[in-house]
PDB file of C-alpha atoms and ligand atoms in Angstrom:
ATOM      1  CA  MET M   1      97.350  -8.780-183.156  1.00 81.00           C
ATOM      2  CA  GLN M   2      99.145 -10.789-185.615  1.00 92.00           C
ATOM      3  CA  SER M   3     102.056 -12.370-183.885  1.00 98.00           C
ATOM      4  CA  VAL M   4     105.361 -12.083-186.270  1.00 98.00           C
ATOM      5  CA  GLU M   5     105.170 -15.861-186.874  1.00 98.00           C
ATOM      6  CA  GLN M   6     101.513 -15.327-188.544  1.00 98.00           C
ATOM      7  CA  TYR M   7     103.010 -12.301-190.406  1.00 98.00           C
ATOM      8  CA  LEU M   8     105.864 -14.367-191.563  1.00 98.00           C
ATOM      9  CA  THR M   9     103.576 -17.022-192.659  1.00 97.00           C
ATOM     10  CA  ALA M  10     101.085 -14.703-194.287  1.00 97.00           C
ATOM     11  CA  SER M  11     104.178 -12.897-196.043  1.00 97.00           C
ATOM     12  CA  ARG M  12     105.677 -15.809-197.141  1.00 97.00           C
ATOM     13  CA  LYS M  13     102.456 -17.163-198.972  1.00 96.00           C
ATOM     14  CA  LYS M  14     101.794 -13.635-200.413  1.00 96.00           C
ATOM     15  CA  LYS M  15     105.349 -12.977-201.747  1.00 96.00           C
ATOM     16  CA  GLY M  16     106.652 -16.013-202.661  1.00 95.00           C
ATOM     17  CA  ALA M  17     109.679 -15.570-200.417  1.00 98.00           C
ATOM     18  CA  LEU M  18     110.982 -12.922-198.144  1.00 98.00           C
ATOM     19  CA  LEU M  19     114.363 -11.140-197.643  1.00 98.00           C
ATOM     20  CA  PHE M  20     115.609 -10.416-194.021  1.00 98.00           C
ATOM     21  CA  VAL M  21     118.386  -7.729-193.763  1.00 98.00           C
ATOM     22  CA  LEU M  22     120.766  -8.148-190.838  1.00 97.00           C
ATOM     23  CA  ILE M  23     122.430  -5.150-189.168  1.00 94.00           C
ATOM     24  CA  ASP M  24     125.015  -6.176-186.968  1.00 85.00           C
ATOM     25  CA  SER M  25     124.363  -3.616-183.754  1.00 76.00           C
ATOM     26  CA  GLU M  26     128.273  -3.048-183.601  1.00 75.00           C
ATOM     27  CA  ASN M  27     127.749  -1.440-187.525  1.00 68.00           C
ATOM     28  CA  ASP M  28     130.394   1.376-187.873  1.00 63.00           C
ATOM     29  CA  GLY M  29     129.586   2.091-191.037  1.00 64.00           C
ATOM     30  CA  LYS M  30     129.480   5.448-192.801  1.00 62.00           C
ATOM     31  CA  ASN M  31     125.412   4.963-192.481  1.00 72.00           C
ATOM     32  CA  SER M  32     123.622   4.432-189.097  1.00 90.00           C
ATOM     33  CA  ALA M  33     121.812   1.413-188.371  1.00 92.00           C
ATOM     34  CA  ALA M  34     118.167   3.100-188.811  1.00 94.00           C
ATOM     35  CA  GLN M  35     119.005   4.676-191.917  1.00 94.00           C
ATOM     36  CA  LEU M  36     119.972   1.018-193.316  1.00 95.00           C
ATOM     37  CA  ALA M  37     117.049  -0.284-191.656  1.00 96.00           C
ATOM     38  CA  LYS M  38     114.939   2.440-193.739  1.00 97.00           C
ATOM     39  CA  ASP M  39     116.276   1.756-196.619  1.00 97.00           C
ATOM     40  CA  ALA M  40     116.231  -1.816-196.655  1.00 97.00           C
ATOM     41  CA  GLU M  41     112.665  -1.474-195.801  1.00 98.00           C
ATOM     42  CA  LYS M  42     112.130   0.688-198.805  1.00 98.00           C
ATOM     43  CA  SER M  43     114.094  -1.913-201.167  1.00 98.00           C
ATOM     44  CA  GLY M  44     111.380  -4.395-199.974  1.00 98.00           C
ATOM     45  CA  ALA M  45     112.782  -6.417-196.906  1.00 98.00           C
ATOM     46  CA  SER M  46     110.233  -7.878-194.666  1.00 98.00           C
ATOM     47  CA  ILE M  47     112.300  -8.236-191.477  1.00 98.00           C
ATOM     48  CA  ILE M  48     115.270  -6.636-189.775  1.00 98.00           C
ATOM     49  CA  LEU M  49     117.318  -8.973-187.799  1.00 98.00           C
ATOM     50  CA  VAL M  50     119.834  -7.159-185.281  1.00 96.00           C
ATOM     51  CA  GLY M  51     122.688  -9.377-183.697  1.00 91.00           C
ATOM     52  CA  GLY M  52     125.568 -11.287-184.734  1.00 74.00           C
ATOM     53  CA  SER M  53     128.009 -13.845-183.291  1.00 72.00           C
ATOM     54  CA  SER M  54     130.533 -11.321-181.877  1.00 71.00           C
ATOM     55  CA  ALA M  55     128.338  -8.691-180.870  1.00 70.00           C
ATOM     56  CA  THR M  56     128.414  -8.730-177.436  1.00 75.00           C
ATOM     57  CA  ASP M  57     127.563  -5.115-176.165  1.00 85.00           C
ATOM     58  CA  GLN M  58     124.175  -5.460-174.817  1.00 89.00           C
ATOM     59  CA  ILE M  59     124.257  -1.686-174.215  1.00 89.00           C
ATOM     60  CA  ALA M  60     124.714  -0.844-177.996  1.00 88.00           C
ATOM     61  CA  MET M  61     122.534  -3.739-179.132  1.00 91.00           C
ATOM     62  CA  ALA M  62     119.573  -2.202-177.013  1.00 93.00           C
ATOM     63  CA  GLU M  63     120.489   1.468-178.581  1.00 92.00           C
ATOM     64  CA  THR M  64     120.252  -0.071-182.069  1.00 93.00           C
ATOM     65  CA  VAL M  65     117.065  -1.713-181.905  1.00 95.00           C
ATOM     66  CA  LYS M  66     115.550   1.136-180.234  1.00 95.00           C
ATOM     67  CA  ASN M  67     116.810   3.349-183.166  1.00 94.00           C
ATOM     68  CA  ILE M  68     115.902   1.051-185.809  1.00 96.00           C
ATOM     69  CA  LYS M  69     112.222   0.500-184.048  1.00 97.00           C
ATOM     70  CA  ARG M  70     111.794   4.113-184.669  1.00 95.00           C
ATOM     71  CA  SER M  71     112.552   4.166-187.963  1.00 96.00           C
ATOM     72  CA  VAL M  72     110.794   1.463-189.697  1.00 98.00           C
ATOM     73  CA  LYS M  73     107.234  -0.475-189.629  1.00 98.00           C
ATOM     74  CA  ILE M  74     108.587  -4.137-190.386  1.00 98.00           C
ATOM     75  CA  PRO M  75     109.213  -6.367-187.773  1.00 98.00           C
ATOM     76  CA  VAL M  76     112.613  -6.211-185.872  1.00 98.00           C
ATOM     77  CA  ILE M  77     113.517  -9.904-184.739  1.00 98.00           C
ATOM     78  CA  LEU M  78     116.845 -10.081-182.495  1.00 98.00           C
ATOM     79  CA  PHE M  79     119.407 -12.642-183.884  1.00 97.00           C
ATOM     80  CA  PRO M  80     121.330 -13.425-180.532  1.00 96.00           C
ATOM     81  CA  GLY M  81     124.745 -14.998-180.423  1.00 94.00           C
ATOM     82  CA  ASN M  82     124.671 -15.090-176.639  1.00 95.00           C
ATOM     83  CA  VAL M  83     122.532 -14.157-173.949  1.00 95.00           C
ATOM     84  CA  THR M  84     123.901 -10.755-174.328  1.00 93.00           C
ATOM     85  CA  GLY M  85     121.662 -10.673-177.646  1.00 94.00           C
ATOM     86  CA  VAL M  86     118.525 -10.603-175.606  1.00 97.00           C
ATOM     87  CA  VAL M  87     117.623  -7.193-175.176  1.00 96.00           C
ATOM     88  CA  PRO M  88     114.301  -5.158-174.922  1.00 97.00           C
ATOM     89  CA  GLY M  89     112.501  -3.212-177.729  1.00 97.00           C
ATOM     90  CA  ALA M  90     112.268  -6.026-180.426  1.00 98.00           C
ATOM     91  CA  ASP M  91     109.260  -7.675-181.438  1.00 98.00           C
ATOM     92  CA  ALA M  92     110.480 -11.195-181.481  1.00 98.00           C
ATOM     93  CA  ILE M  93     113.697 -13.310-181.224  1.00 98.00           C
ATOM     94  CA  LEU M  94     114.869 -16.071-183.262  1.00 98.00           C
ATOM     95  CA  PHE M  95     115.106 -18.439-180.140  1.00 98.00           C
ATOM     96  CA  SER M  96     117.959 -20.539-181.670  1.00 98.00           C
ATOM     97  CA  SER M  97     119.752 -23.918-180.298  1.00 98.00           C
ATOM     98  CA  LEU M  98     122.780 -24.380-182.408  1.00 98.00           C
ATOM     99  CA  LEU M  99     122.125 -28.013-183.329  1.00 98.00           C
ATOM    100  CA  ASN M 100     125.317 -28.905-184.383  1.00 98.00           C
ATOM    101  CA  SER M 101     127.859 -27.470-181.890  1.00 98.00           C
ATOM    102  CA  ASP M 102     130.186 -29.577-179.946  1.00 98.00           C
ATOM    103  CA  ASN M 103     129.634 -27.201-177.172  1.00 98.00           C
ATOM    104  CA  PRO M 104     126.339 -27.756-174.967  1.00 98.00           C
ATOM    105  CA  TYR M 105     126.492 -24.296-173.761  1.00 98.00           C
ATOM    106  CA  PHE M 106     125.063 -23.294-177.357  1.00 98.00           C
ATOM    107  CA  ILE M 107     122.559 -25.789-177.662  1.00 98.00           C
ATOM    108  CA  SER M 108     120.968 -25.454-174.450  1.00 98.00           C
ATOM    109  CA  GLN M 109     122.808 -23.530-171.270  1.00 98.00           C
ATOM    110  CA  ALA M 110     122.719 -20.183-173.159  1.00 97.00           C
ATOM    111  CA  GLN M 111     119.056 -20.760-174.020  1.00 98.00           C
ATOM    112  CA  ALA M 112     118.315 -21.395-170.278  1.00 98.00           C
ATOM    113  CA  LEU M 113     120.300 -18.143-169.479  1.00 98.00           C
ATOM    114  CA  GLY M 114     118.378 -16.240-172.191  1.00 97.00           C
ATOM    115  CA  ALA M 115     114.819 -17.516-171.501  1.00 98.00           C
ATOM    116  CA  PRO M 116     113.777 -15.311-168.194  1.00 98.00           C
ATOM    117  CA  ASN M 117     114.993 -12.066-169.921  1.00 98.00           C
ATOM    118  CA  VAL M 118     112.626 -12.919-173.285  1.00 98.00           C
ATOM    119  CA  LEU M 119     110.009 -13.605-170.903  1.00 98.00           C
ATOM    120  CA  ARG M 120     110.603 -10.302-169.371  1.00 98.00           C
ATOM    121  CA  PHE M 121     110.957  -8.324-172.230  1.00 98.00           C
ATOM    122  CA  GLY M 122     107.823  -9.834-173.864  1.00 98.00           C
ATOM    123  CA  LEU M 123     110.072 -10.845-177.027  1.00 98.00           C
ATOM    124  CA  GLU M 124     107.918 -13.367-179.184  1.00 98.00           C
ATOM    125  CA  PRO M 125     110.101 -16.275-179.426  1.00 98.00           C
ATOM    126  CA  LEU M 126     110.702 -18.352-182.502  1.00 98.00           C
ATOM    127  CA  PRO M 127     111.882 -21.768-181.969  1.00 98.00           C
ATOM    128  CA  THR M 128     114.709 -22.105-184.659  1.00 98.00           C
ATOM    129  CA  ALA M 129     117.186 -24.837-185.194  1.00 98.00           C
ATOM    130  CA  TYR M 130     120.698 -22.880-186.218  1.00 98.00           C
ATOM    131  CA  ILE M 131     122.820 -25.216-188.604  1.00 98.00           C
ATOM    132  CA  ILE M 132     125.739 -23.971-189.358  1.00 98.00           C
ATOM    133  CA  ILE M 133     127.651 -25.182-192.859  1.00 98.00           C
ATOM    134  CA  GLY M 134     131.153 -25.075-193.923  1.00 98.00           C
ATOM    135  CA  GLU M 135     133.896 -23.639-191.679  1.00 97.00           C
ATOM    136  CA  GLY M 136     136.457 -20.783-191.038  1.00 96.00           C
ATOM    137  CA  THR M 137     133.853 -18.026-190.323  1.00 96.00           C
ATOM    138  CA  THR M 138     133.484 -16.039-186.813  1.00 94.00           C
ATOM    139  CA  VAL M 139     130.061 -17.844-186.138  1.00 95.00           C
ATOM    140  CA  TRP M 140     131.932 -21.277-186.661  1.00 96.00           C
ATOM    141  CA  HIS M 141     134.716 -20.500-184.581  1.00 96.00           C
ATOM    142  CA  VAL M 142     132.535 -18.909-181.939  1.00 94.00           C
ATOM    143  CA  GLY M 143     129.656 -21.581-181.600  1.00 96.00           C
ATOM    144  CA  SER M 144     132.537 -24.556-181.975  1.00 97.00           C
ATOM    145  CA  ALA M 145     130.551 -25.871-184.791  1.00 98.00           C
ATOM    146  CA  ARG M 146     130.963 -29.537-185.678  1.00 97.00           C
ATOM    147  CA  THR M 147     131.394 -28.945-189.659  1.00 95.00           C
ATOM    148  CA  ILE M 148     129.050 -29.977-192.184  1.00 98.00           C
ATOM    149  CA  PRO M 149     130.861 -29.687-195.336  1.00 98.00           C
ATOM    150  CA  PHE M 150     129.099 -27.675-198.434  1.00 98.00           C
ATOM    151  CA  ASP M 151     129.033 -30.860-200.436  1.00 98.00           C
ATOM    152  CA  LYS M 152     127.018 -33.179-197.755  1.00 98.00           C
ATOM    153  CA  PRO M 153     123.212 -32.214-198.002  1.00 98.00           C
ATOM    154  CA  SER M 154     122.278 -35.212-196.315  1.00 98.00           C
ATOM    155  CA  LEU M 155     123.808 -33.975-192.964  1.00 98.00           C
ATOM    156  CA  ALA M 156     122.156 -30.943-193.034  1.00 98.00           C
ATOM    157  CA  ALA M 157     118.959 -32.700-193.902  1.00 98.00           C
ATOM    158  CA  MET M 158     119.294 -34.859-190.839  1.00 98.00           C
ATOM    159  CA  TYR M 159     119.835 -32.076-188.379  1.00 98.00           C
ATOM    160  CA  ALA M 160     116.731 -30.277-190.007  1.00 98.00           C
ATOM    161  CA  LEU M 161     114.372 -33.353-189.819  1.00 98.00           C
ATOM    162  CA  SER M 162     115.517 -33.676-186.015  1.00 98.00           C
ATOM    163  CA  ALA M 163     114.437 -30.095-185.322  1.00 98.00           C
ATOM    164  CA  GLN M 164     110.963 -30.657-187.196  1.00 98.00           C
ATOM    165  CA  PHE M 165     111.029 -33.851-184.665  1.00 98.00           C
ATOM    166  CA  MET M 166     111.668 -31.886-181.803  1.00 98.00           C
ATOM    167  CA  GLY M 167     109.118 -29.182-182.677  1.00 98.00           C
ATOM    168  CA  MET M 168     111.468 -26.070-184.019  1.00 98.00           C
ATOM    169  CA  ARG M 169     109.428 -24.334-186.533  1.00 98.00           C
ATOM    170  CA  PHE M 170     112.109 -22.581-188.344  1.00 98.00           C
ATOM    171  CA  VAL M 171     115.561 -24.146-189.610  1.00 98.00           C
ATOM    172  CA  TYR M 172     118.459 -21.547-190.272  1.00 98.00           C
ATOM    173  CA  LEU M 173     120.967 -22.485-192.696  1.00 98.00           C
ATOM    174  CA  GLU M 174     123.876 -20.722-191.898  1.00 98.00           C
ATOM    175  CA  ALA M 175     127.122 -20.331-193.909  1.00 98.00           C
ATOM    176  CA  GLY M 176     128.390 -17.458-191.727  1.00 96.00           C
ATOM    177  CA  SER M 177     128.377 -13.765-192.220  1.00 95.00           C
ATOM    178  CA  GLY M 178     130.611 -12.813-194.963  1.00 94.00           C
ATOM    179  CA  ALA M 179     131.550 -16.479-195.999  1.00 97.00           C
ATOM    180  CA  LYS M 180     133.065 -16.568-199.375  1.00 95.00           C
ATOM    181  CA  SER M 181     130.483 -19.385-200.177  1.00 96.00           C
ATOM    182  CA  ASN M 182     126.921 -19.844-199.745  1.00 98.00           C
ATOM    183  CA  VAL M 183     124.747 -22.499-198.914  1.00 98.00           C
ATOM    184  CA  ARG M 184     124.445 -24.549-202.123  1.00 98.00           C
ATOM    185  CA  PRO M 185     120.962 -24.879-203.800  1.00 98.00           C
ATOM    186  CA  GLU M 186     121.360 -28.870-203.413  1.00 98.00           C
ATOM    187  CA  MET M 187     121.319 -28.714-199.644  1.00 98.00           C
ATOM    188  CA  VAL M 188     118.962 -26.220-199.784  1.00 98.00           C
ATOM    189  CA  ALA M 189     116.779 -28.758-201.402  1.00 98.00           C
ATOM    190  CA  ALA M 190     117.590 -31.904-199.106  1.00 98.00           C
ATOM    191  CA  VAL M 191     116.620 -29.700-196.148  1.00 98.00           C
ATOM    192  CA  ARG M 192     113.266 -28.905-197.804  1.00 98.00           C
ATOM    193  CA  LYS M 193     112.301 -31.968-198.752  1.00 98.00           C
ATOM    194  CA  LEU M 194     112.191 -33.169-195.140  1.00 98.00           C
ATOM    195  CA  PHE M 195     111.303 -29.771-193.157  1.00 98.00           C
ATOM    196  CA  LYS M 196     107.762 -28.255-193.339  1.00 97.00           C
ATOM    197  CA  GLY M 197     108.533 -25.375-191.257  1.00 98.00           C
ATOM    198  CA  PHE M 198     110.042 -22.137-191.785  1.00 98.00           C
ATOM    199  CA  LEU M 199     113.335 -22.082-193.978  1.00 98.00           C
ATOM    200  CA  ILE M 200     115.849 -19.432-193.485  1.00 98.00           C
ATOM    201  CA  VAL M 201     119.225 -19.572-195.356  1.00 98.00           C
ATOM    202  CA  GLY M 202     121.840 -17.103-194.894  1.00 98.00           C
ATOM    203  CA  GLY M 203     125.743 -16.424-195.312  1.00 98.00           C
ATOM    204  CA  GLY M 204     127.540 -15.365-198.318  1.00 97.00           C
ATOM    205  CA  ILE M 205     124.567 -14.162-200.411  1.00 98.00           C
ATOM    206  CA  ARG M 206     125.550 -11.006-202.415  1.00 96.00           C
ATOM    207  CA  ASN M 207     123.482 -11.060-205.964  1.00 97.00           C
ATOM    208  CA  ALA M 208     119.914 -12.013-207.239  1.00 97.00           C
ATOM    209  CA  ARG M 209     120.972 -14.829-209.364  1.00 97.00           C
ATOM    210  CA  THR M 210     122.572 -16.919-205.938  1.00 98.00           C
ATOM    211  CA  ALA M 211     119.436 -15.352-203.924  1.00 98.00           C
ATOM    212  CA  GLY M 212     117.035 -16.676-206.768  1.00 98.00           C
ATOM    213  CA  GLU M 213     118.712 -19.991-206.949  1.00 98.00           C
ATOM    214  CA  ILE M 214     118.354 -20.805-203.343  1.00 98.00           C
ATOM    215  CA  VAL M 215     114.715 -19.633-203.159  1.00 98.00           C
ATOM    216  CA  LYS M 216     113.944 -21.651-205.940  1.00 98.00           C
ATOM    217  CA  ALA M 217     115.501 -24.743-204.050  1.00 98.00           C
ATOM    218  CA  GLY M 218     113.151 -24.248-201.086  1.00 98.00           C
ATOM    219  CA  ALA M 219     114.018 -21.378-199.040  1.00 98.00           C
ATOM    220  CA  ASP M 220     111.463 -19.066-197.663  1.00 98.00           C
ATOM    221  CA  ALA M 221     113.496 -16.509-196.461  1.00 98.00           C
ATOM    222  CA  ILE M 222     117.172 -15.400-197.366  1.00 98.00           C
ATOM    223  CA  VAL M 223     119.509 -13.158-195.120  1.00 98.00           C
ATOM    224  CA  ILE M 224     121.868 -10.502-196.246  1.00 98.00           C
ATOM    225  CA  GLY M 225     123.903  -8.489-193.747  1.00 96.00           C
ATOM    226  CA  THR M 226     127.808  -8.114-195.043  1.00 95.00           C
ATOM    227  CA  PHE M 227     126.987  -6.871-198.650  1.00 96.00           C
ATOM    228  CA  ILE M 228     124.776  -3.746-197.166  1.00 95.00           C
ATOM    229  CA  GLU M 229     127.203  -3.407-194.178  1.00 91.00           C
ATOM    230  CA  LYS M 230     129.780  -2.985-196.846  1.00 92.00           C
ATOM    231  CA  GLY M 231     127.817  -0.411-198.820  1.00 92.00           C
ATOM    232  CA  GLY M 232     126.201  -2.477-201.368  1.00 94.00           C
ATOM    233  CA  SER M 233     123.535  -0.632-203.531  1.00 95.00           C
ATOM    234  CA  PHE M 234     119.889  -0.803-202.126  1.00 96.00           C
ATOM    235  CA  LYS M 235     119.142  -1.446-206.232  1.00 96.00           C
ATOM    236  CA  THR M 236     121.064  -4.272-205.718  1.00 97.00           C
ATOM    237  CA  ILE M 237     118.743  -5.250-202.920  1.00 98.00           C
ATOM    238  CA  ALA M 238     115.246  -4.582-204.747  1.00 98.00           C
ATOM    239  CA  ASP M 239     116.422  -6.400-207.569  1.00 98.00           C
ATOM    240  CA  ILE M 240     117.104  -9.497-205.077  1.00 98.00           C
ATOM    241  CA  VAL M 241     113.578  -8.825-203.445  1.00 98.00           C
ATOM    242  CA  LYS M 242     112.078  -8.836-207.280  1.00 98.00           C
ATOM    243  CA  THR M 243     113.841 -12.145-207.966  1.00 98.00           C
ATOM    244  CA  ILE M 244     113.264 -14.028-205.048  1.00 98.00           C
ATOM    245  CA  GLN M 245     109.566 -13.115-205.271  1.00 97.00           C
ATOM    246  CA  SER M 246     109.258 -14.206-208.786  1.00 96.00           C
ATOM    247  CA  VAL M 247     110.840 -17.516-208.400  1.00 92.00           C
ATOM    248  CA  ARG M 248     108.356 -18.971-206.197  1.00 76.00           C
ATOM    249  CA  LYS M 249     105.301 -17.288-207.106  1.00 68.00           C
TER     250      LYS M 249
HETATM  251  C1  1GP Y 301     124.929 -13.778-191.118  1.00 70.17           C
HETATM  252  O1  1GP Y 301     123.335 -15.569-192.708  1.00 70.17           O
HETATM  253  C2  1GP Y 301     123.917 -13.992-192.254  1.00 70.17           C
HETATM  254  O2  1GP Y 301     124.665 -14.397-189.696  1.00 70.17           O
HETATM  255  C3  1GP Y 301     124.005 -13.085-193.312  1.00 70.17           C
HETATM  256  O3  1GP Y 301     125.114 -13.606-193.901  1.00 70.17           O
HETATM  257  O4  1GP Y 301     126.782 -11.394-193.729  1.00 70.17           O
HETATM  258  O5  1GP Y 301     127.149 -13.002-195.520  1.00 70.17           O
HETATM  259  O6  1GP Y 301     125.109 -11.401-195.757  1.00 70.17           O
HETATM  260  P1  1GP Y 301     126.117 -12.140-194.493  1.00 70.17           P
END
């Protein structure tokens, strides 16, 4: 059977770029998490991510994962903000180190605490460097991030290169959920120049134009959460998929 990592690499090659849809396990919008995941899959998403930096209810998280898994065929990947984000039932986990945190807990301690359950639950760990850009977002606050300004692409590139040297195969450039500004294409390009692995970019992306620019600059996947959570149309999501796939083909 193909691993999630193999699926991602193969899909990226075939489609040009991928859309990951993030569903907060504490989603209390009018549509259920399972319905949102189903609509996302229908609109062309390649992955459902479940998690978030303030999602701490492990029971709700496990339930959400179970419901989503029942409703879609595409892989479900955990996106934990803490050890509470490690639950059974998903296909894989972004096993992330928050590289630019000032708090060692988010760089290696939470990972050590979470690792035994990753093994026990049979989750495929995707070794990920999580790098937070900008400030003022929940993830920036919770993760004690040492701010990388949006206009300092070289700083993000340094972290991404160090991730590569440490053997991480994924880099996630994160502006934060609901961020006012997304990671700029210049920064994505600077990271792409040095990082050879799978590059994920998320935070504040709401339309096809921005998504297209980020993919053109070198992202392999973009993440969209808030837009959908707030009831954004799945027609726009389908447009985003179409745009990012045509940019890199
Ligand atoms: C947040 O990158 C993700 O962790 C998605 O961001 O919610 O702003 O789409 P948005």
